[in-house]
XYZ file of C-alpha atoms in Angstrom:
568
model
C 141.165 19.515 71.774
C 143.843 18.542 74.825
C 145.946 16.348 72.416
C 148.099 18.013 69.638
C 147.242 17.920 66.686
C 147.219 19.095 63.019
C 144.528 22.429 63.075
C 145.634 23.458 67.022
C 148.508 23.807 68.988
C 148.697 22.764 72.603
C 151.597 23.642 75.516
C 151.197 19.811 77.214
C 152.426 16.881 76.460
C 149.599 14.188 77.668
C 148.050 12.541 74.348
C 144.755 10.798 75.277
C 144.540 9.590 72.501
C 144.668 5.846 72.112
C 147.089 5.560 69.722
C 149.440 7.985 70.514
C 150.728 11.599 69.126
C 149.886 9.754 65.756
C 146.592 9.157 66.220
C 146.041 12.460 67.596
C 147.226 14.310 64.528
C 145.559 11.874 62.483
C 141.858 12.413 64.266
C 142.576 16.277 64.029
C 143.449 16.113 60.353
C 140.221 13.941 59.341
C 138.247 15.439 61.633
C 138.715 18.809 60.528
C 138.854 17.686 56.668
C 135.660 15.757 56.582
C 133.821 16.261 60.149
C 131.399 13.026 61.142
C 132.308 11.791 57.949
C 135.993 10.909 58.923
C 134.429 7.505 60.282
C 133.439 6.313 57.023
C 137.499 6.036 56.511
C 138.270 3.213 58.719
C 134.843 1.347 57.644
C 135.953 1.311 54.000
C 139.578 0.222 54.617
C 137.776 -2.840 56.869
C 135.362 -3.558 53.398
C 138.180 -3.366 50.959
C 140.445 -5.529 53.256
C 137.560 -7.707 53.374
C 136.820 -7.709 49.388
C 140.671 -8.198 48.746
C 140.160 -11.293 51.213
C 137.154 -12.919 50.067
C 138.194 -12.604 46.080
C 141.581 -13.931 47.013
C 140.157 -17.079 49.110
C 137.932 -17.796 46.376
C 140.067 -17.977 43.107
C 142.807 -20.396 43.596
C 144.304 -19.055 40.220
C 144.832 -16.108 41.659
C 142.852 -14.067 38.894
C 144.440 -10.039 38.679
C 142.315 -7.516 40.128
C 139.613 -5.479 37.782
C 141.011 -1.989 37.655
C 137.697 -1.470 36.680
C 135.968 -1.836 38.750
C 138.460 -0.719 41.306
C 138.146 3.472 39.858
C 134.427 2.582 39.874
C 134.278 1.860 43.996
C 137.265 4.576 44.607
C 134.829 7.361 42.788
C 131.698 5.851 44.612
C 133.654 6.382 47.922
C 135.133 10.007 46.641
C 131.079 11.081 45.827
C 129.672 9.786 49.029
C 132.251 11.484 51.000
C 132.158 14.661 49.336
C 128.327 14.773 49.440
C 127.793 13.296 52.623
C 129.753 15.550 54.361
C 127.890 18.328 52.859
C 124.681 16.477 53.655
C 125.763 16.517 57.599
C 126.827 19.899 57.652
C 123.629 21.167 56.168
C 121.522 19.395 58.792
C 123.453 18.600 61.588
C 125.380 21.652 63.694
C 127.466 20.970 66.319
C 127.742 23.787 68.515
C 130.037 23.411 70.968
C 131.125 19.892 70.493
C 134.386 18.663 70.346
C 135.090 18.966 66.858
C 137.679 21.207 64.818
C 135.543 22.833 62.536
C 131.800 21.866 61.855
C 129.817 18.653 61.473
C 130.636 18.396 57.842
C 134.371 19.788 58.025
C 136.197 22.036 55.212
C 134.951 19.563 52.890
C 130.965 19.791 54.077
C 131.139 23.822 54.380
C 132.845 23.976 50.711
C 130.123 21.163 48.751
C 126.966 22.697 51.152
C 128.026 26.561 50.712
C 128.323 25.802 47.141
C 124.688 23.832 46.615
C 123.042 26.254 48.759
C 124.401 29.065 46.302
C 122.389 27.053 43.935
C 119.814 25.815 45.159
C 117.414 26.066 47.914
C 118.169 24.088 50.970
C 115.498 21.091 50.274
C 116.663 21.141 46.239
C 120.420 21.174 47.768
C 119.190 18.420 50.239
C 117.566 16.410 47.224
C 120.535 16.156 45.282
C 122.901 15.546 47.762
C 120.990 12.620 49.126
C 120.975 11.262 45.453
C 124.649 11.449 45.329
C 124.818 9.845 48.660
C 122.791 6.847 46.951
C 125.087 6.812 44.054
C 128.068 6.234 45.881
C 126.803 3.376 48.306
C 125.505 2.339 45.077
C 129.099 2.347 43.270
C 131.397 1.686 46.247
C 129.336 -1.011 47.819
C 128.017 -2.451 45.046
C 124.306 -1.949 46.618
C 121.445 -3.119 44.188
C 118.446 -0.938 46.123
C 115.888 -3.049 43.743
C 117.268 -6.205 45.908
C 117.169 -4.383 49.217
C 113.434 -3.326 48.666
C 113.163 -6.952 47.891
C 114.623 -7.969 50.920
C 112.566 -4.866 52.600
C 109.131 -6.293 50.998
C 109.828 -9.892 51.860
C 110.702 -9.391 55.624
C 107.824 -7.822 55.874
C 105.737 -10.291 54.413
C 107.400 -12.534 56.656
C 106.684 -10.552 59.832
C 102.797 -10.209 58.619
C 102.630 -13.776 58.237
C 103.759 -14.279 62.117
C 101.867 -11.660 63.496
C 98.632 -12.815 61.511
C 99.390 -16.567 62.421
C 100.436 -15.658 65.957
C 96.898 -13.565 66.332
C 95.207 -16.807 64.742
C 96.655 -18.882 66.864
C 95.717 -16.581 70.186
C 92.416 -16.302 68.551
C 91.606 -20.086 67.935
C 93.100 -20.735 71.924
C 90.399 -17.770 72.799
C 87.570 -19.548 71.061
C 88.356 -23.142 72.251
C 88.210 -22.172 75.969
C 85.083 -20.062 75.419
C 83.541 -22.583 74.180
C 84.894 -25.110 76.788
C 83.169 -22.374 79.251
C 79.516 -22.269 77.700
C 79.659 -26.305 77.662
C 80.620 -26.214 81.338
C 78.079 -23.011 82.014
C 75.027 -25.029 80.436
C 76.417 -28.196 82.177
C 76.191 -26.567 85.514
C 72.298 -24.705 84.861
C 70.939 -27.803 84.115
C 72.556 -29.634 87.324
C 71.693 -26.582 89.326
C 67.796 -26.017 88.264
C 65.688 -25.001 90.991
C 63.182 -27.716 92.154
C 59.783 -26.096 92.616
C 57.651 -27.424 94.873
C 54.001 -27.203 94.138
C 50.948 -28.929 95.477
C 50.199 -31.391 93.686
C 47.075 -33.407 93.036
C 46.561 -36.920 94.954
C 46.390 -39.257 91.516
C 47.138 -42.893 91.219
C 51.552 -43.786 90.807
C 50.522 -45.422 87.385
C 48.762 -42.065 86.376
C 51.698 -40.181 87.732
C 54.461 -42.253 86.125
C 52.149 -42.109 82.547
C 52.400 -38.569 82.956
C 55.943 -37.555 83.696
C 56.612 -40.228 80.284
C 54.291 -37.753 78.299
C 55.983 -34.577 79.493
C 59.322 -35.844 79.052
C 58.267 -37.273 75.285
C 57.416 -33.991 74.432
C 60.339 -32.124 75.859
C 63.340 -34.013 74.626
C 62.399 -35.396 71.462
C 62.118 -31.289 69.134
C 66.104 -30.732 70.293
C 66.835 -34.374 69.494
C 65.019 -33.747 66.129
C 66.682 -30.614 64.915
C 70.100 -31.631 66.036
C 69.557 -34.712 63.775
C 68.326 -32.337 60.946
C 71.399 -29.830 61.270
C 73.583 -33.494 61.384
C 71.876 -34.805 58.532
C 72.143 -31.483 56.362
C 75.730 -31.502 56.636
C 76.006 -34.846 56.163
C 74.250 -34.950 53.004
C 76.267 -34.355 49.723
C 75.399 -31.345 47.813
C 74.918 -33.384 44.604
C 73.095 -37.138 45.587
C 73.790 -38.514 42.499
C 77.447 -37.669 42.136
C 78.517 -40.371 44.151
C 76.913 -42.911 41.575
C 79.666 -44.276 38.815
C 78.726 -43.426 34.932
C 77.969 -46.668 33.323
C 80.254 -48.090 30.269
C 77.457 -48.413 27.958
C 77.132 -44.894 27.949
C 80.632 -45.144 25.641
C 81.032 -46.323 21.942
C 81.219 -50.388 22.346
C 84.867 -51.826 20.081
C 83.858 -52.770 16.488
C 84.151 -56.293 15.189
C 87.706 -55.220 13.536
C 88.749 -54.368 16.601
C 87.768 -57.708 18.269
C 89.066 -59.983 15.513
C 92.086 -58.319 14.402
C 94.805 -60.286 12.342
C 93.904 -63.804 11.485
C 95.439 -66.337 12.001
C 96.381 -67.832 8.604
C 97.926 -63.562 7.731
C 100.599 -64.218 10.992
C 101.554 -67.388 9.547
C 102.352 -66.298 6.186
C 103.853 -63.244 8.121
C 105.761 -65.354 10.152
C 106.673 -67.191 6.861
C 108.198 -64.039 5.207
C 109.937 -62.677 7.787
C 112.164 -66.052 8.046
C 112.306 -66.119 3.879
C 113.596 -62.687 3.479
C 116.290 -63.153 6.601
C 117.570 -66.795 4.845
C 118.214 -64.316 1.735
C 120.406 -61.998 4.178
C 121.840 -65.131 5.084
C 120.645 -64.831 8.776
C 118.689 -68.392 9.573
C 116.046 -67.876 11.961
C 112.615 -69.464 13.462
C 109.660 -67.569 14.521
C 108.968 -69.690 17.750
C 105.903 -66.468 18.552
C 103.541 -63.929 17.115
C 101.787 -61.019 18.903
C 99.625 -58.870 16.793
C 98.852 -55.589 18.446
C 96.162 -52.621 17.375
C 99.553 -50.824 15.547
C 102.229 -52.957 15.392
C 103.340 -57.131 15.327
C 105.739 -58.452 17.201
C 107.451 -61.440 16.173
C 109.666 -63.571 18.234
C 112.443 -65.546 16.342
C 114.930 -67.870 17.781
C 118.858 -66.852 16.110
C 120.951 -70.137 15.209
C 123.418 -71.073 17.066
C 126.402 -68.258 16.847
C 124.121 -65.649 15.329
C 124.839 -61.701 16.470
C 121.927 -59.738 16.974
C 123.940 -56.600 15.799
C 123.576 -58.940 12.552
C 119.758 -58.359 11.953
C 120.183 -54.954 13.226
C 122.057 -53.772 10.919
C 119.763 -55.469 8.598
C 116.859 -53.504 9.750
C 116.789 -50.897 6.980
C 117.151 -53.471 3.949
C 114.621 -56.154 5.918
C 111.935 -53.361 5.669
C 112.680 -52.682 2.187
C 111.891 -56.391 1.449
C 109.087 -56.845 3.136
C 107.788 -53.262 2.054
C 106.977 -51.389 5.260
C 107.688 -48.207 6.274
C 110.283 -49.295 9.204
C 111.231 -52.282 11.609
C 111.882 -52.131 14.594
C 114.491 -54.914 16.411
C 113.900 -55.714 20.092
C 117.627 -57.307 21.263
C 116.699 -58.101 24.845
C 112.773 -59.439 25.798
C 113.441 -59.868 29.729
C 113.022 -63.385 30.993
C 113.407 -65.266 26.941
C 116.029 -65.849 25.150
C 115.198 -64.778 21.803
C 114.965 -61.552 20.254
C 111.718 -59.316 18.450
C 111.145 -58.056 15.154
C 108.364 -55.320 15.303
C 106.277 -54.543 12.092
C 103.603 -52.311 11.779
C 99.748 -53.098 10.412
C 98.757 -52.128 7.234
C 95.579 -51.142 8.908
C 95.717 -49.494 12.792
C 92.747 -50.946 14.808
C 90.877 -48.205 16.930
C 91.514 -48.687 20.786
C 88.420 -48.377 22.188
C 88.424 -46.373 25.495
C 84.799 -48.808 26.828
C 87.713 -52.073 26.407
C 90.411 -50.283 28.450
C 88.196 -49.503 31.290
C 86.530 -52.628 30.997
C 89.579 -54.314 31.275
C 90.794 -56.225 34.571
C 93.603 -53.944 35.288
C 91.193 -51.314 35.248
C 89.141 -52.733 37.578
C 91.367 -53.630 40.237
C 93.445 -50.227 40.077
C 92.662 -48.613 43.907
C 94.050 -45.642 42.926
C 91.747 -42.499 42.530
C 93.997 -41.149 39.704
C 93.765 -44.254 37.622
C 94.571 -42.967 34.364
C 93.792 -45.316 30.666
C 96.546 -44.559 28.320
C 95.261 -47.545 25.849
C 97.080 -50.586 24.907
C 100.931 -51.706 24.406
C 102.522 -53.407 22.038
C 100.635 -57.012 22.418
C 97.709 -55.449 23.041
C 97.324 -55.556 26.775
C 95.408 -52.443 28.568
C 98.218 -49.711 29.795
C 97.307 -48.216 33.062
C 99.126 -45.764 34.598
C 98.933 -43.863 38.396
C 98.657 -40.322 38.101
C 99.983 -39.762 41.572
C 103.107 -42.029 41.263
C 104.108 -39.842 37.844
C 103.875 -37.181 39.663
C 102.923 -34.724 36.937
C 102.399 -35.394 32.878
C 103.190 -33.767 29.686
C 101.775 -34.440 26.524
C 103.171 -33.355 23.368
C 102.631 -33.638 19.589
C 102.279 -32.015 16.413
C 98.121 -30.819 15.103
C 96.685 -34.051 14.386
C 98.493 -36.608 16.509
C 96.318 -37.091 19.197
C 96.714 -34.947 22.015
C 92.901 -33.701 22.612
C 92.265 -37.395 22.133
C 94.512 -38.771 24.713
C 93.646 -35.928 27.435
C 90.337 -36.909 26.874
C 90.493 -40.604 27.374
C 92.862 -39.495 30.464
C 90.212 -37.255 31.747
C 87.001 -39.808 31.601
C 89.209 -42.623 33.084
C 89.797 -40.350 36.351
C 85.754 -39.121 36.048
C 85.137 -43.329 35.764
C 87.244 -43.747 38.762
C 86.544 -41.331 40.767
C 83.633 -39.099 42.937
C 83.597 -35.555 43.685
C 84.779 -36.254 47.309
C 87.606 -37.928 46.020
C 89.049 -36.138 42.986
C 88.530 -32.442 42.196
C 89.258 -30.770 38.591
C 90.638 -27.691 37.326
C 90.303 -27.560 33.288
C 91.732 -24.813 31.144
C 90.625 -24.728 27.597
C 92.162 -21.602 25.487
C 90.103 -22.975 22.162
C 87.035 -22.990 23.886
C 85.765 -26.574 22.228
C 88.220 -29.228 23.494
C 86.823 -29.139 27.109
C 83.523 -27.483 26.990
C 81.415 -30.521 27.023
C 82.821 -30.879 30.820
C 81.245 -27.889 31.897
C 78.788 -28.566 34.805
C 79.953 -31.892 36.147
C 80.106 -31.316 39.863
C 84.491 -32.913 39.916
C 84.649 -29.109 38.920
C 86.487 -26.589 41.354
C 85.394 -23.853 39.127
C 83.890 -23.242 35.682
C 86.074 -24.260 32.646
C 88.455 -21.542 32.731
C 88.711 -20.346 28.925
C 90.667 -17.129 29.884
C 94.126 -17.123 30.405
C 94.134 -14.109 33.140
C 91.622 -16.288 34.947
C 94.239 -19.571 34.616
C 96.821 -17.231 36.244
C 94.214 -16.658 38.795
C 93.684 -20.623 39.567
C 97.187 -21.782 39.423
C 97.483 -18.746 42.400
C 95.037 -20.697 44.786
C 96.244 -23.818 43.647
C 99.716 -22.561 45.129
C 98.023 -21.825 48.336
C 96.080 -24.541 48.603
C 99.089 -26.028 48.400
C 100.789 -24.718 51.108
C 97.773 -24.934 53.138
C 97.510 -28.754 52.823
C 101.634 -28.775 53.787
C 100.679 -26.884 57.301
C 97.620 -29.053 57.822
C 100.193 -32.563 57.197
C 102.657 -30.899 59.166
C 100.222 -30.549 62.251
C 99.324 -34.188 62.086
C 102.567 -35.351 61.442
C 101.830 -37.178 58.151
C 103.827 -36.529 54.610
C 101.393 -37.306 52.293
C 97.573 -36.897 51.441
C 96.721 -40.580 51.901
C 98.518 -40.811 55.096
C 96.868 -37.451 55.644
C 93.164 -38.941 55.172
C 93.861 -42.210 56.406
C 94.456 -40.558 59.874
C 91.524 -38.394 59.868
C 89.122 -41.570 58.555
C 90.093 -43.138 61.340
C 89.551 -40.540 63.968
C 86.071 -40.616 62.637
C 85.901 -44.070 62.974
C 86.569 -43.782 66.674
C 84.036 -41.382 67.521
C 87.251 -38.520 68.221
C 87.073 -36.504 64.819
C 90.296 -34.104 64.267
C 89.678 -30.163 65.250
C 90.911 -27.738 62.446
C 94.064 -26.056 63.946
C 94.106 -23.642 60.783
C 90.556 -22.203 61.230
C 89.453 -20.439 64.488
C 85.877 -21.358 65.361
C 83.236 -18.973 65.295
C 82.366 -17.759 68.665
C 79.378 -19.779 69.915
C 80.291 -22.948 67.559
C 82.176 -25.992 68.046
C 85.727 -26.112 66.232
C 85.707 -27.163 62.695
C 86.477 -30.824 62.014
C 89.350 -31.821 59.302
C 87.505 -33.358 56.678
C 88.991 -35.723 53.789
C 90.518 -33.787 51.113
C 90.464 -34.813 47.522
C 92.923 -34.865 44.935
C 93.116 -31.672 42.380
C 93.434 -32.204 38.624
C 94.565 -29.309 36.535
C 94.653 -29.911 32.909
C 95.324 -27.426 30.371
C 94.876 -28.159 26.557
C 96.916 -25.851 24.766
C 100.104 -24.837 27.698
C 102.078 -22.514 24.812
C 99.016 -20.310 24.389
C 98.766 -19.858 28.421
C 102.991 -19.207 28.567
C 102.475 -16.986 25.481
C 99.471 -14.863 27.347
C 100.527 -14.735 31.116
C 104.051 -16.640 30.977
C 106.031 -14.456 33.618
C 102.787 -14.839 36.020
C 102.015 -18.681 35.582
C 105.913 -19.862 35.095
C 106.725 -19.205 39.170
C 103.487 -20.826 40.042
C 103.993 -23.920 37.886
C 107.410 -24.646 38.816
C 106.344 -24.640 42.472
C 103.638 -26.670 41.769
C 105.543 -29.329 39.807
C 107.847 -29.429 42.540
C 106.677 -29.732 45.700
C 102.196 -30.611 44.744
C 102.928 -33.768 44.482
C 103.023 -34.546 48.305
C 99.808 -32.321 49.121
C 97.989 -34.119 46.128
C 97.826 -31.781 43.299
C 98.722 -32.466 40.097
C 99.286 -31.405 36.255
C 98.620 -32.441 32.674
C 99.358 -30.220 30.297
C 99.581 -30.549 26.645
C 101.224 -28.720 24.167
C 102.808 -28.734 20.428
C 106.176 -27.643 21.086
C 107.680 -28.808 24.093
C 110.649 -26.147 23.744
C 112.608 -24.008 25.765
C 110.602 -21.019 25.111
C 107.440 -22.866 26.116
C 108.441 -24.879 29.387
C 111.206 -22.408 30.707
């Protein structure tokens, strides 16, 4: 009030004002207009500056401005001026303070007189407040569903440190307590009292005989139940899950199957194929034949300054002439010079799932996700690693296959693999496919035939997940085989691995890291579960798929449609 300015006159000269006479008047004028609120002035000169800047440094083309969107953030600042002031100046009085007017200036005492003529003062407060929201909401651009986002996950994020902080301090606690029994029981046996009591004059061979019996029966009971706790543990819950099924218990390959094509049908194949090409005029020799359970490869050495885009563009007409359904020409066979013509069987042999697994690639796959995926082209077993994929999705129309090849997928890992090693998640919306599994002790859980209870396991399969990640990151591993290689050979040692996720119970020893075995989940039908619970499962899944891979978990689902609206 000792500067000039607009609302007051003053006889001195002196301006304290920073700025000058100027800034004096312009404080006054503000200040008496629009009270407290006067401040919001330079803050959204400093944001529009700062929009003009950023939008500018961005576009290179130097796009024109929105005018828009400009009204849109000039009313936004007009409404939460006009109702904050009267906001302030219904809740805030100033008193004596240095102000020209009241907290709210002319503006506050017009908008509050008027709402309070209205309404009561918590109605006028209500509404004003709302206003006040609409124009941060409209000047700033403020989404208030993204700040309670922000709001929610911050505090997620502090619950998480406090709870792992109080873990931590909790597993430290535990550790030296039970550091501090060990030592206490260490110490009362060292410091037992020695009692001396007369004692009978016998023989040292009757003495000796007799501190043997006392000790026998002392020691051995605590020897004995520490064994029996060991060996309890120990002991898998299910004895005979650690012995292999059999492959007699599967359907053996019929004789057609065995014998195939004879040999006197691939010659006058072989015969054909070179007839109907010398009527194309395209001279060729088949130099090899490999008959397969679908289709027959043949080999055939081109003449000398033969194209291959020659009998490919002959593919069409040679399959006309030789009256299959298609051919199929093979330019390049890596490591031969010659090219393949592929023609199907007139009748598909069976693959028989007891051959695959029989087979020696089979046999000598180490890998605990071994999967059988049948036979190629010539016949030879296909054998694939589940963990190297990382993930697999089967698709086809009704009748193609695809409970048949989840099936044979699903015995080669149960073939492969024991409980301990490979765990399995099945989800069955038709209730038949998978059934039959039910009870088999790879199981996590019961096949899950609900779709609410899918969303359910792909949840904990997420934080098992993460789990595995902090239990890697605390041995400094970045896998699950380097992850149970280490803690194999701690065993090994004698020095197993202490849990540093799970406090021990007071008056217990730490937890040791055990082994942990792959997870499985398979779903038969994946549109019916997106259809059901998409927005639940579609997070989880895409998290899964890609970052389970390193922490061992894995998916198969099948599906008809493999479209956008089914994997989004």
């Amino acid at each position: 009030r000792s500067d000039p300015g607009w609302s007051h006159y003053v006889m001195t000269d002196r301006v304290a004002n920073g700025v000058g006479r100027v800034g004096a008047w312009l404080s006054d004028f503000f200040l008496y207009i629009c009270g407290y609120l006067s401040y919001l002035f330079p803050v959204a000169l400093s944001y529009g500056a700062w929009l003009y800047y950023k939008n500018r440094h961005r576009n290179e083309e130097k796009e024109p401005i929105h005018v828009s969107l400009l009204v849109l953030r000039i009313v936004g600042f007009l409404l939460l001026l006009f109702a904050g002031s009267g906001l302030i100046n219904l809740h805030i009085h100033v008193g004596e303070a240095l102000l020209p007017l009241d907290s709210g200036g002319i503006l506050g005492s017009i908008v509050s007189h008027a709402t309070l003529t209205a309404f009561n003062v918590v109605g006028a407060t209500l509404v004003l407040a709302a206003l006040v929201l609409i124009g941060v909401t409209l000047f700033a651009g403020v989404s208030w569903f993204r700040v309670i986002e922000l709001m929610g996950s911050a505090s997620m994020n502090l619950y998480h440190l406090a709870r792992d902080w109080l873990a931590n301090l909790e597993w430290s606690a535990s550790i030296d307590r039970w550091r501090e029994s060990r030592a206490n029981k260490v110490e009362k046996k060292s410091s037992r009292p020695v009692i001396n009591k007369p004692e009978p004059s016998l023989s040292t061979s009757v003495v000796s005989k007799l501190t043997k019996l006392r000790k026998a029966k002392k020691e051995p009971p605590e020897n004995i139940e520490d064994d029996i706790k060991k060996a309890m543990t120990k002991a898998p819950r299910y004895s005979k899950s650690n012995v292999m099924p059999r492959l007699d218990l599967l359907d053996a390959p019929s004789d057609k199957v065995i014998e195939g094509l004879s040999t006197e049908e691939l010659e006058a194949r072989s015969v054909e194929v070179e007839a109907r090409l010398a009527d194309f005029g395209v001279e060729v020799k088949v130099v090899a034949v490999h008959p397969g359970p679908v289709v027959t490869r043949f080999e055939l050495e081109l003449a000398a300054g033969t194209k291959v885009s020659k009998i490919t563009a002959l593919a069409k007409d040679l399959a006309r002439s030789l009256s299959v359904v298609s051919v199929r020409v093979v330019e390049v066979i890596p490591g031969k010079s010659v090219i393949g013509i592929e023609l199907p069987n007139e009748d598909r042999a069976t693959v028989s799932l007891q051959e695959v697994l029989a087979s020696k690639q089979y046999d000598q796959a180490r890998s605990p996700l071994t999967l059988a995926l049948g036979k190629d082209i010539a016949g030879h077993p296909v054998i694939a690693d589940l963990s190297k994929m990382p993930h697999l999705l089967v698709a086809g129309t009704t009748g193609s296959g695809k409970s048949v090849c989840l099936n044979a997928m699903l015995l080669s890992l149960l073939y492969k693999s024991t409980p301990k090693q490979l765990r399995l998640i099945l989800i069955d919306p038709k209730m038949l496919e998978l059934a039959v599994y039910d009870g088999i002790p790879h199981l996590l859980t019961p096949v899950v035939t609900d779709m609410k209870d899918a969303a359910t396991a792909l949840r904990w399969c997420v934080v098992e997940m993460e789990r595995r990640y902090r239990l890697m990151a605390s041995l400094g591993v970045r896998n699950i085989a380097g992850y149970n290689e280490k803690v194999r050979k701690s065993k090994e040692k004698g020095s197993p691995l202490i849990d540093p996720l799970t406090p021990p119970i007071e008056g217990e020893p730490p937890r040791e890291l055990q082994e942990l075995p792959y997870i499985v989940v398979l779903a038969d039908e994946f549109a019916d579960m997106m259809v059901v619970v998409g927005k639940k499962v579609e997070t989880l899944i895409a998290r899964l798929a890609q970052k389970a891979r390193a922490a061992g978990v894995h998916l198969i689902f099948a599906t008809q449609r493999p479209s956008v609206d089914v994997i989004t």
